[in-house]
JSON list of C-alpha atoms in Angstrom, two decimals:
[
{"chain": "M", "resi": 224, "resn": "MET", "atom": "CA", "xyz": [15.89, -3.33, 6.14]},
{"chain": "M", "resi": 225, "resn": "PRO", "atom": "CA", "xyz": [17.41, -4.79, 9.94]},
{"chain": "M", "resi": 226, "resn": "ASP", "atom": "CA", "xyz": [14.37, -6.38, 12.05]},
{"chain": "M", "resi": 227, "resn": "ASP", "atom": "CA", "xyz": [15.99, -4.83, 15.21]},
{"chain": "M", "resi": 228, "resn": "ASP", "atom": "CA", "xyz": [13.33, -2.49, 17.27]},
{"chain": "M", "resi": 229, "resn": "ARG", "atom": "CA", "xyz": [13.74, 1.04, 15.67]},
{"chain": "M", "resi": 230, "resn": "GLN", "atom": "CA", "xyz": [10.39, 2.69, 16.95]},
{"chain": "M", "resi": 231, "resn": "TRP", "atom": "CA", "xyz": [12.69, 5.25, 18.48]},
{"chain": "M", "resi": 232, "resn": "VAL", "atom": "CA", "xyz": [13.60, 6.54, 14.74]},
{"chain": "M", "resi": 233, "resn": "ILE", "atom": "CA", "xyz": [9.85, 6.92, 14.30]},
{"chain": "M", "resi": 234, "resn": "ASP", "atom": "CA", "xyz": [9.00, 8.48, 17.28]},
{"chain": "M", "resi": 235, "resn": "ALA", "atom": "CA", "xyz": [12.12, 11.27, 16.84]},
{"chain": "M", "resi": 236, "resn": "ALA", "atom": "CA", "xyz": [10.81, 12.17, 13.58]},
{"chain": "M", "resi": 237, "resn": "LYS", "atom": "CA", "xyz": [7.16, 12.42, 14.89]},
{"chain": "M", "resi": 238, "resn": "SER", "atom": "CA", "xyz": [8.77, 14.89, 17.09]},
{"chain": "M", "resi": 239, "resn": "VAL", "atom": "CA", "xyz": [9.24, 17.39, 14.75]},
{"chain": "M", "resi": 240, "resn": "PRO", "atom": "CA", "xyz": [6.24, 20.06, 14.16]},
{"chain": "M", "resi": 241, "resn": "GLY", "atom": "CA", "xyz": [4.56, 19.01, 10.88]},
{"chain": "M", "resi": 242, "resn": "VAL", "atom": "CA", "xyz": [5.55, 15.33, 10.73]},
{"chain": "M", "resi": 243, "resn": "LEU", "atom": "CA", "xyz": [2.15, 13.41, 10.05]},
{"chain": "M", "resi": 244, "resn": "GLY", "atom": "CA", "xyz": [3.38, 9.96, 10.43]},
{"chain": "M", "resi": 245, "resn": "ALA", "atom": "CA", "xyz": [6.17, 7.57, 9.56]},
{"chain": "M", "resi": 246, "resn": "TYR", "atom": "CA", "xyz": [6.57, 3.80, 8.85]},
{"chain": "M", "resi": 247, "resn": "HIS", "atom": "CA", "xyz": [8.81, 1.54, 8.38]},
{"chain": "M", "resi": 248, "resn": "LEU", "atom": "CA", "xyz": [8.37, -1.43, 5.55]},
{"chain": "M", "resi": 249, "resn": "VAL", "atom": "CA", "xyz": [10.06, -4.64, 4.70]},
{"chain": "M", "resi": 250, "resn": "ASP", "atom": "CA", "xyz": [9.77, -7.10, 2.40]},
{"chain": "M", "resi": 251, "resn": "PRO", "atom": "CA", "xyz": [10.32, -10.40, 4.16]},
{"chain": "M", "resi": 252, "resn": "ALA", "atom": "CA", "xyz": [11.36, -12.70, 1.25]},
{"chain": "M", "resi": 253, "resn": "THR", "atom": "CA", "xyz": [14.55, -10.39, 0.32]},
{"chain": "M", "resi": 254, "resn": "GLY", "atom": "CA", "xyz": [14.59, -8.12, 3.79]},
{"chain": "M", "resi": 255, "resn": "ASN", "atom": "CA", "xyz": [14.84, -5.10, 1.44]},
{"chain": "M", "resi": 256, "resn": "GLY", "atom": "CA", "xyz": [12.89, -2.14, 3.48]},
{"chain": "M", "resi": 257, "resn": "MET", "atom": "CA", "xyz": [12.17, 1.52, 3.23]},
{"chain": "M", "resi": 258, "resn": "SER", "atom": "CA", "xyz": [11.08, 3.94, 5.50]},
{"chain": "M", "resi": 259, "resn": "ILE", "atom": "CA", "xyz": [8.02, 6.55, 4.53]},
{"chain": "M", "resi": 260, "resn": "ALA", "atom": "CA", "xyz": [7.14, 9.64, 6.30]},
{"chain": "M", "resi": 261, "resn": "PHE", "atom": "CA", "xyz": [4.50, 12.27, 5.78]},
{"chain": "M", "resi": 262, "resn": "PHE", "atom": "CA", "xyz": [4.89, 15.95, 6.02]},
{"chain": "M", "resi": 263, "resn": "GLU", "atom": "CA", "xyz": [3.10, 18.97, 6.07]},
{"chain": "M", "resi": 264, "resn": "ASP", "atom": "CA", "xyz": [4.09, 20.88, 2.91]},
{"chain": "M", "resi": 265, "resn": "ASP", "atom": "CA", "xyz": [6.48, 23.24, 4.63]},
{"chain": "M", "resi": 266, "resn": "VAL", "atom": "CA", "xyz": [8.49, 20.46, 6.78]},
{"chain": "M", "resi": 267, "resn": "ASP", "atom": "CA", "xyz": [12.13, 20.84, 6.37]},
{"chain": "M", "resi": 268, "resn": "ALA", "atom": "CA", "xyz": [13.58, 16.95, 5.94]},
{"chain": "M", "resi": 269, "resn": "ALA", "atom": "CA", "xyz": [17.01, 17.99, 7.18]},
{"chain": "M", "resi": 270, "resn": "GLN", "atom": "CA", "xyz": [15.35, 19.03, 10.62]},
{"chain": "M", "resi": 271, "resn": "VAL", "atom": "CA", "xyz": [13.79, 15.54, 10.70]},
{"chain": "M", "resi": 272, "resn": "ARG", "atom": "CA", "xyz": [17.17, 14.00, 10.33]},
{"chain": "M", "resi": 273, "resn": "SER", "atom": "CA", "xyz": [18.87, 16.35, 13.06]},
{"chain": "M", "resi": 274, "resn": "ALA", "atom": "CA", "xyz": [16.06, 14.97, 15.36]},
{"chain": "M", "resi": 275, "resn": "ILE", "atom": "CA", "xyz": [17.05, 11.32, 14.60]},
{"chain": "M", "resi": 276, "resn": "ALA", "atom": "CA", "xyz": [20.50, 12.26, 14.88]},
{"chain": "M", "resi": 277, "resn": "ALA", "atom": "CA", "xyz": [20.05, 13.79, 18.35]},
{"chain": "M", "resi": 278, "resn": "LYS", "atom": "CA", "xyz": [18.01, 10.77, 19.32]},
{"chain": "M", "resi": 279, "resn": "ALA", "atom": "CA", "xyz": [20.51, 8.23, 18.20]},
{"chain": "M", "resi": 280, "resn": "THR", "atom": "CA", "xyz": [23.29, 10.03, 20.31]},
{"chain": "M", "resi": 281, "resn": "GLU", "atom": "CA", "xyz": [20.70, 10.19, 23.37]},
{"chain": "M", "resi": 282, "resn": "ILE", "atom": "CA", "xyz": [20.42, 6.21, 23.59]},
{"chain": "M", "resi": 283, "resn": "GLY", "atom": "CA", "xyz": [24.10, 5.31, 22.44]},
{"chain": "M", "resi": 284, "resn": "TRP", "atom": "CA", "xyz": [23.33, 4.18, 19.24]},
{"chain": "M", "resi": 285, "resn": "ASN", "atom": "CA", "xyz": [26.24, 5.00, 17.07]},
{"chain": "M", "resi": 286, "resn": "ASP", "atom": "CA", "xyz": [28.22, 3.45, 19.89]},
{"chain": "M", "resi": 287, "resn": "VAL", "atom": "CA", "xyz": [28.13, 0.17, 17.69]},
{"chain": "M", "resi": 288, "resn": "PRO", "atom": "CA", "xyz": [28.67, 0.15, 14.04]},
{"chain": "M", "resi": 289, "resn": "ARG", "atom": "CA", "xyz": [25.89, -0.50, 12.30]},
{"chain": "M", "resi": 290, "resn": "PRO", "atom": "CA", "xyz": [25.05, -0.85, 8.36]},
{"chain": "M", "resi": 291, "resn": "ALA", "atom": "CA", "xyz": [23.58, 2.44, 6.80]},
{"chain": "M", "resi": 292, "resn": "PRO", "atom": "CA", "xyz": [21.21, 2.72, 4.34]},
{"chain": "M", "resi": 293, "resn": "SER", "atom": "CA", "xyz": [22.46, 2.37, 0.89]},
{"chain": "M", "resi": 294, "resn": "SER", "atom": "CA", "xyz": [20.06, 5.20, -0.42]},
{"chain": "M", "resi": 295, "resn": "GLU", "atom": "CA", "xyz": [17.92, 8.40, 0.35]},
{"chain": "M", "resi": 296, "resn": "THR", "atom": "CA", "xyz": [15.55, 9.75, -1.99]},
{"chain": "M", "resi": 297, "resn": "ILE", "atom": "CA", "xyz": [12.98, 12.09, -1.16]},
{"chain": "M", "resi": 298, "resn": "TYR", "atom": "CA", "xyz": [9.63, 12.48, -3.35]},
{"chain": "M", "resi": 299, "resn": "GLN", "atom": "CA", "xyz": [7.21, 15.28, -3.46]},
{"chain": "M", "resi": 300, "resn": "VAL", "atom": "CA", "xyz": [3.35, 14.34, -3.42]},
{"chain": "M", "resi": 301, "resn": "LEU", "atom": "CA", "xyz": [1.84, 15.82, -6.34]},
{"chain": "M", "resi": 302, "resn": "ARG", "atom": "CA", "xyz": [-1.46, 14.61, -6.02]},
{"chain": "M", "resi": 303, "resn": "ASN", "atom": "CA", "xyz": [-3.66, 12.91, -3.44]},
{"chain": "M", "resi": 304, "resn": "GLY", "atom": "CA", "xyz": [-7.06, 11.66, -3.18]}
]
């Protein structure tokens, strides 16, 4: 996970109604990272991706080549406590 400031990604995600929170995590030993977001039940992940893509275009993020995530997995919470 790059260590540059990407708070704008979290802010863009949280602009979608129903997004409760988001985090970027990194393993300092390996540099591997992941992002975790918490949604209300009916939030469409495509809306969140769209909000992030729109913000990236707005700030010129895509004007410079950058590495893309190697994978994306969406999990559904079955239980919480």
